[in-house]
Amino acid sequence: AAKPVTVTLTGAGGQIGYALLFRIASGQLLGPDVPIRLRMLEIPSGAAAAAGTALELQDCAFPLLHSVDVTTDLAEAFDGTNVALLVGSRPRGPGMERGDLLQANGTIFGPQGAAINEGAADDVRVVVVGNPANTNALIAAAHAPDVPSDRFTALTRLDHNRALGLLAAHLELPVGQLSGVTIWGNHSATQYPDVFHAQANGTPITDLVDEAWLQNEFIPRVAKRGAEIIAVRGGSSVASAANATIDHMRQWVGGTGSGRDGSDRDGVDWTSAAVVSDGSYGVPAGLVSSFPVRSVNGCWEIVQGLAIEEFSRVRIDASVAELIEERDAVRALGLIRD
Ligand code: NAI
């Protein structure tokens, strides 16, 4: 039998946690043959909700679920972790200044990065979902000097999937016929959803949509979809965020060719993830920025050689400028060093 894989989820008592845990335990994250040892990290105010969810997990009698632990202790949570899903964070509250937000998250993601550095398995892979996700990943990576920085990522797969969904609806085509969409930059309203390399059944998307639609409809709607969901649903994205988290980690581990839906979309396409920049596409090295990526042998690589037109360049640069500002702000707060 396969050795259990240790999956640590922070914010396990929250909404996204509730939408994620049952999918993880049923085998949708790592496949139908991999036993899961679950570690659920919470802060004291969320521990009861996490404990209740743990009871429900037991009541599902998932054959793959090797064990479940609920803890408020960082060292316990990350001991031997192979897969870390960092969902719990301090989102921006009413009237909260950006400095306060970054400070609050620095005190969460700094110690979590240090605990990963101390105790996680050698093959640890980390995805940050909690906002501001890119900069939280930057902070965590900075506190884990012994872990290769390419193991720290932030989630932009939800934005990628939103772009696919909106494009498919507009073109009245199944999502599976679309490929080559990219999210660039920050997981925020400055992100740039790029369809200049995208295709529908081999036809360039730019032959199928006009620039006015891209500029006035598509780009702002993808970038502000989170706010649209809040306005319509009366609450933030939960199941779609959990779904994207599963997609991100499943393909990181299993490769971008391992589409679980049986379509070949994942085989011919790339996806989007925020990874530590190596300077590709003029994004300063060290920033955690979203790129077109493929996963090969369990490692992300940035898709190289895409031509970037002026239309895209200014939008990528604007989002990267925001990432630079966030990085400089957390440096000034002493949350990371140069
Ligand atoms: P939630 O408020 O329902 O749950 C968050 C949970 O995290 C709470 O139970 C809280 O007690 C816990 N938590 C807070 N600090 C913690 C810490 N230091 N250690 C462990 N647990 C901690 O929020 P929800 O809806 O589950 O969202 C979680 C985060 O995901 C938010 O920051 C949200 O902005 C972000 N998000 C990111 C998306 C993305 O695409 N990157 C999409 C949707 C949400």
Coordinates of C-alpha atoms and ligand atoms in Angstrom, one line a residue:
A1 CA 0.0 0.0 0.0
A2 CA 1.2 3.6 -0.7
K3 CA 2.6 5.6 2.2
P4 CA 0.2 8.2 3.6
V5 CA 0.8 11.8 2.4
T6 CA 0.6 14.4 5.1
V7 CA -1.7 17.3 4.1
T8 CA -1.8 20.4 6.3
L9 CA -4.7 22.8 6.0
T10 CA -4.7 26.1 7.8
G11 CA -8.0 27.9 8.4
A12 CA -9.5 24.4 8.5
G13 CA -12.5 25.6 10.5
G14 CA -13.4 28.3 7.9
Q15 CA -15.6 28.2 4.8
I16 CA -13.0 27.3 2.2
G17 CA -11.7 24.7 4.6
Y18 CA -15.2 23.1 4.8
A19 CA -15.4 23.0 1.0
L20 CA -11.9 21.6 0.6
L21 CA -11.6 18.9 3.3
F22 CA -14.1 16.4 2.0
R23 CA -12.6 16.6 -1.5
I24 CA -9.1 16.1 -0.1
A25 CA -10.2 13.1 2.0
S26 CA -12.1 11.5 -0.9
G27 CA -9.0 11.4 -3.1
Q28 CA -9.6 14.3 -5.4
L29 CA -6.4 16.1 -4.4
L30 CA -3.8 13.3 -4.8
G31 CA -5.7 10.5 -6.6
P32 CA -7.6 7.4 -5.6
D33 CA -4.6 5.4 -4.4
V34 CA -3.0 7.8 -1.9
P35 CA -3.8 7.6 1.8
I36 CA -4.1 11.0 3.5
R37 CA -3.0 12.1 6.9
L38 CA -4.8 15.3 7.6
R39 CA -3.6 18.1 9.9
M40 CA -6.0 20.9 10.5
L41 CA -4.6 24.0 11.9
E42 CA -6.8 26.7 13.5
I43 CA -6.5 29.6 15.9
P44 CA -8.4 29.0 19.2
S45 CA -11.6 30.8 17.9
G46 CA -11.8 28.5 15.0
A47 CA -10.8 25.2 16.7
A48 CA -14.3 24.1 17.6
A49 CA -15.5 24.5 14.0
A50 CA -12.5 22.5 12.8
A51 CA -13.2 19.8 15.5
G52 CA -16.8 19.5 14.3
T53 CA -15.6 19.1 10.7
A54 CA -13.2 16.4 11.8
L55 CA -16.2 14.5 13.3
E56 CA -18.0 14.8 10.0
L57 CA -14.9 13.5 8.2
Q58 CA -15.0 10.5 10.4
D59 CA -18.7 10.0 9.5
C60 CA -17.9 9.9 5.9
A61 CA -15.8 6.7 6.4
F62 CA -13.4 7.7 3.6
P63 CA -11.2 4.7 2.9
L64 CA -8.2 6.9 2.0
L65 CA -8.4 8.9 5.2
H66 CA -5.6 7.6 7.4
S67 CA -5.9 10.0 10.2
V68 CA -7.2 13.5 11.2
D69 CA -5.6 15.8 13.7
V70 CA -7.0 19.2 14.8
T71 CA -4.4 21.5 16.4
T72 CA -3.6 25.1 17.2
D73 CA 0.1 24.3 17.4
L74 CA 2.3 25.3 14.5
A75 CA 5.0 22.7 15.0
E76 CA 2.5 19.9 15.3
A77 CA 0.6 21.1 12.2
F78 CA 3.6 21.2 9.9
D79 CA 5.6 18.2 11.3
G80 CA 6.3 16.0 8.2
T81 CA 4.0 18.0 6.0
N82 CA 4.2 17.1 2.3
V83 CA 1.4 19.4 1.1
A84 CA 0.6 22.6 2.8
L85 CA -2.6 24.6 1.9
L86 CA -2.4 27.9 3.7
V87 CA -6.0 29.2 3.6
G88 CA -6.4 30.9 7.0
S89 CA -5.4 34.6 6.9
R90 CA -6.5 38.0 8.1
P91 CA -8.5 39.5 5.2
R92 CA -8.9 43.2 5.0
G93 CA -11.7 44.4 7.3
P94 CA -13.7 47.7 7.0
G95 CA -11.4 50.7 7.4
M96 CA -8.2 48.6 7.7
E97 CA -5.1 50.2 6.3
R98 CA -2.9 48.2 4.0
G99 CA 0.0 48.5 6.5
D100 CA -2.2 46.9 9.2
L101 CA -3.3 44.2 6.8
L102 CA 0.3 43.3 5.8
Q103 CA 1.4 43.5 9.5
A104 CA -1.4 41.1 10.6
N105 CA -0.6 38.7 7.9
G106 CA 3.1 38.9 8.5
T107 CA 2.6 37.6 12.0
I108 CA 0.7 34.6 10.5
F109 CA 2.8 33.7 7.5
G110 CA 6.2 34.4 9.0
P111 CA 5.8 31.9 11.8
Q112 CA 4.1 29.4 9.4
G113 CA 7.0 29.6 7.0
A114 CA 9.4 29.1 9.9
A115 CA 7.4 26.0 11.1
I116 CA 7.5 24.6 7.5
N117 CA 11.3 25.2 7.4
E118 CA 11.7 23.4 10.8
G119 CA 9.4 20.4 10.4
A120 CA 8.1 19.8 6.9
A121 CA 9.1 16.9 4.7
D122 CA 11.8 17.4 2.1
D123 CA 9.3 17.4 -0.8
V124 CA 7.0 20.0 0.8
R125 CA 4.8 22.0 -1.6
V126 CA 3.0 25.1 -0.3
V127 CA 0.1 27.0 -1.8
V128 CA -1.1 30.2 -0.2
V129 CA -4.8 30.9 -0.7
G130 CA -5.3 33.4 2.2
N131 CA -5.1 37.0 1.0
P132 CA -3.1 39.0 0.1
A133 CA -2.0 35.6 -1.3
N134 CA 1.1 36.6 -3.3
T135 CA 2.7 38.7 -0.6
N136 CA 1.8 36.2 2.1
A137 CA 3.6 33.5 0.1
L138 CA 6.6 35.9 -0.2
I139 CA 6.7 36.3 3.6
A140 CA 6.4 32.5 4.2
A141 CA 9.2 31.7 1.7
A142 CA 11.4 34.4 3.3
H143 CA 11.1 32.5 6.7
A144 CA 12.0 29.2 5.2
P145 CA 15.6 29.6 4.1
D146 CA 16.2 25.8 3.9
V147 CA 13.2 25.1 1.6
P148 CA 13.8 25.8 -2.1
S149 CA 11.8 29.0 -2.9
D150 CA 10.1 27.3 -5.9
R151 CA 8.1 25.3 -3.3
F152 CA 6.1 28.4 -2.3
T153 CA 3.3 29.4 -4.5
A154 CA 0.1 31.4 -4.4
L155 CA -3.3 30.7 -5.9
T156 CA -4.3 32.4 -9.1
R157 CA -6.0 29.3 -10.5
L158 CA -9.4 30.6 -9.5
D159 CA -8.8 33.7 -11.7
H160 CA -7.6 31.4 -14.5
N161 CA -10.8 29.2 -14.2
R162 CA -12.9 32.4 -14.0
A163 CA -11.4 33.6 -17.2
L164 CA -12.0 30.2 -18.9
G165 CA -15.6 30.2 -17.7
L166 CA -16.4 33.7 -18.9
L167 CA -14.8 33.1 -22.2
A168 CA -16.6 29.9 -22.7
A169 CA -20.0 31.6 -21.9
H170 CA -19.2 34.5 -24.3
L171 CA -18.2 32.2 -27.2
E172 CA -20.9 29.7 -26.4
L173 CA -18.3 26.9 -26.4
P174 CA -17.5 24.2 -23.9
V175 CA -14.6 25.1 -21.6
G176 CA -12.7 22.0 -22.7
Q177 CA -12.2 23.6 -26.2
L178 CA -10.3 26.5 -24.8
S179 CA -6.6 26.6 -24.1
G180 CA -3.7 29.1 -23.6
V181 CA -5.3 31.5 -21.2
T182 CA -2.9 33.2 -18.7
I183 CA -3.3 35.2 -15.5
W184 CA -0.4 37.6 -14.9
G185 CA 0.7 39.4 -11.8
N186 CA -1.1 39.8 -8.5
H187 CA -4.2 38.0 -7.2
S188 CA -6.0 41.3 -6.9
A189 CA -8.0 43.7 -9.1
T190 CA -4.8 44.7 -10.9
Q191 CA -4.3 41.1 -12.3
Y192 CA -4.2 40.8 -16.1
P193 CA -6.1 37.9 -17.7
D194 CA -4.4 37.5 -21.1
V195 CA -6.1 35.8 -24.1
F196 CA -3.5 36.9 -26.7
H197 CA -2.1 33.3 -26.9
A198 CA -5.4 31.6 -26.2
Q199 CA -7.3 29.4 -28.7
A200 CA -10.7 27.9 -29.2
N201 CA -10.2 24.6 -31.1
G202 CA -7.1 26.0 -32.7
T203 CA -8.6 29.4 -33.7
P204 CA -7.0 32.4 -32.0
I205 CA -9.3 33.9 -29.5
T206 CA -8.3 37.4 -30.8
D207 CA -10.1 36.4 -34.1
L208 CA -13.3 35.6 -32.2
V209 CA -13.6 38.6 -29.8
D210 CA -13.0 42.3 -30.3
E211 CA -10.7 44.4 -28.4
A212 CA -13.5 46.6 -26.9
W213 CA -15.0 43.5 -25.3
L214 CA -11.7 42.4 -23.9
Q215 CA -10.9 45.8 -22.6
N216 CA -14.3 46.9 -21.2
E217 CA -15.9 43.5 -20.3
F218 CA -13.7 40.5 -20.0
I219 CA -10.6 41.9 -18.3
P220 CA -12.4 44.0 -15.6
R221 CA -15.0 41.2 -15.0
V222 CA -12.4 38.5 -14.4
A223 CA -10.4 40.9 -12.2
K224 CA -13.4 41.9 -10.2
R225 CA -15.2 38.6 -10.2
G226 CA -14.6 38.2 -6.5
A227 CA -16.6 41.4 -5.8
E228 CA -19.3 40.3 -8.2
I229 CA -19.7 37.0 -6.3
I230 CA -20.0 38.8 -3.0
A231 CA -22.6 41.2 -4.5
V232 CA -24.8 38.4 -6.0
R233 CA -24.3 35.6 -3.5
G234 CA -24.0 37.7 -0.4
G235 CA -20.7 36.0 0.5
S236 CA -17.3 35.5 -0.9
S237 CA -16.2 32.7 -3.3
V238 CA -15.9 29.5 -1.4
A239 CA -16.5 26.3 -3.4
S240 CA -14.9 27.8 -6.5
A241 CA -11.8 28.8 -4.4
A242 CA -11.6 25.3 -3.0
N243 CA -12.0 23.8 -6.4
A244 CA -9.1 26.0 -7.7
T245 CA -6.9 25.0 -4.8
I246 CA -7.5 21.3 -5.7
D247 CA -6.7 22.0 -9.4
H248 CA -3.5 23.9 -8.5
M249 CA -2.1 21.3 -6.2
R250 CA -3.3 18.2 -8.1
Q251 CA -1.6 19.4 -11.3
W252 CA 1.6 20.5 -9.4
V253 CA 2.0 17.0 -8.1
G254 CA 0.6 15.1 -11.0
G255 CA 1.5 17.3 -13.9
T256 CA -0.5 19.7 -16.1
G257 CA -1.4 16.7 -18.3
S258 CA -3.4 14.9 -15.7
G259 CA -6.8 16.4 -16.2
R260 CA -9.2 14.4 -14.0
D261 CA -12.2 15.2 -16.2
G262 CA -10.8 13.0 -18.9
S263 CA -10.6 15.9 -21.4
D264 CA -7.3 16.6 -23.1
R265 CA -7.5 20.3 -22.2
D266 CA -4.9 19.9 -19.5
G267 CA -2.6 18.0 -21.8
V268 CA -2.4 20.7 -24.5
D269 CA -2.7 23.7 -22.3
W270 CA -0.8 25.5 -19.6
T271 CA -2.3 26.9 -16.4
S272 CA -1.7 29.9 -14.2
A273 CA 0.0 30.0 -10.8
A274 CA 1.8 32.6 -8.8
V275 CA 5.4 31.4 -8.4
V276 CA 8.7 33.0 -7.4
S277 CA 9.9 34.9 -10.4
D278 CA 13.2 34.1 -12.0
G279 CA 13.1 37.3 -13.9
S280 CA 11.1 35.9 -16.8
Y281 CA 9.0 38.4 -18.8
G282 CA 10.6 41.3 -17.1
V283 CA 9.1 40.4 -13.7
P284 CA 11.7 41.2 -11.0
A285 CA 13.3 38.0 -9.7
G286 CA 12.0 37.0 -6.2
L287 CA 8.5 38.5 -6.6
V288 CA 5.7 35.9 -6.2
S289 CA 3.8 36.7 -9.4
S290 CA 1.3 34.8 -11.6
F291 CA 2.7 33.3 -14.8
P292 CA 1.7 30.8 -17.5
V293 CA 3.1 27.6 -16.0
R294 CA 3.4 23.9 -16.7
S295 CA 4.1 21.2 -14.1
V296 CA 6.6 18.6 -15.2
N297 CA 7.9 15.9 -12.9
G298 CA 6.3 17.6 -9.9
C299 CA 7.9 21.0 -10.6
W300 CA 6.4 24.2 -12.0
E301 CA 8.2 25.8 -14.9
I302 CA 7.3 29.1 -16.4
V303 CA 6.2 28.8 -20.1
Q304 CA 8.9 30.7 -22.0
G305 CA 9.0 32.5 -25.3
L306 CA 5.5 34.1 -25.5
A307 CA 5.4 37.3 -27.4
I308 CA 4.0 40.1 -25.3
E309 CA 2.3 43.0 -27.1
E310 CA 2.1 46.5 -25.8
F311 CA -1.5 46.0 -24.8
S312 CA -0.4 43.2 -22.5
R313 CA 2.9 44.7 -21.4
V314 CA 1.4 47.8 -19.7
R315 CA -1.2 45.6 -17.9
I316 CA 1.4 43.1 -16.7
D317 CA 3.7 46.0 -15.6
A318 CA 0.8 47.7 -13.6
S319 CA 0.1 44.5 -11.6
V320 CA 3.8 43.8 -11.0
A321 CA 4.2 47.4 -9.8
E322 CA 1.6 46.6 -7.1
L323 CA 3.5 43.5 -6.1
I324 CA 6.7 45.6 -5.8
E325 CA 4.8 48.1 -3.6
E326 CA 3.5 45.2 -1.4
R327 CA 7.0 43.8 -1.1
D328 CA 8.5 47.1 -0.3
A329 CA 5.9 47.7 2.4
V330 CA 6.5 44.3 4.1
R331 CA 10.3 45.1 3.9
A332 CA 9.7 48.4 5.6
L333 CA 7.7 46.7 8.3
G334 CA 10.6 44.3 8.9
L335 CA 8.6 41.3 7.9
I336 CA 11.2 40.3 5.3
R337 CA 14.8 41.3 4.7
D338 CA 16.4 42.4 1.5
Ligands
NAI1 P1 -13.1 32.2 6.7 O1 -13.1 33.4 7.6 O2 -14.4 31.4 6.6 O3 -12.0 31.1 7.3 C1 -10.8 31.5 7.6 C2 -10.3 30.6 8.8 O4 -8.9 30.8 9.0 C3 -11.1 31.0 10.1 O5 -11.7 29.8 10.6 C4 -10.0 31.5 11.0 O6 -10.1 31.1 12.4 C5 -8.7 30.8 10.4 N1 -7.5 31.4 10.7 C6 -7.2 32.7 10.8 N2 -5.9 32.9 11.2 C7 -5.3 31.7 11.2 C8 -4.1 31.2 11.6 N3 -3.1 32.1 11.9 N4 -3.8 29.9 11.6 C9 -4.8 29.0 11.3 N5 -6.1 29.4 11.0 C10 -6.3 30.7 11.0 O7 -12.5 32.6 5.3 P2 -12.6 31.8 4.0 O8 -13.8 32.1 3.2 O9 -12.4 30.3 4.2 O10 -11.4 32.4 3.2 C11 -10.0 32.2 3.6 C12 -9.1 33.1 2.9 O11 -9.0 32.8 1.5 C13 -9.4 34.6 3.0 O12 -8.2 35.3 3.2 C14 -9.9 34.9 1.6 O13 -9.6 36.3 1.3 C15 -9.0 34.0 0.8 N6 -9.5 33.7 -0.6 C16 -8.5 33.6 -1.6 C17 -8.9 33.3 -2.9 C18 -7.9 33.1 -3.9 O14 -8.2 32.9 -5.1 N7 -6.6 33.3 -3.7 C19 -10.3 33.1 -3.2 C20 -11.2 33.2 -2.1 C21 -10.8 33.5 -0.9

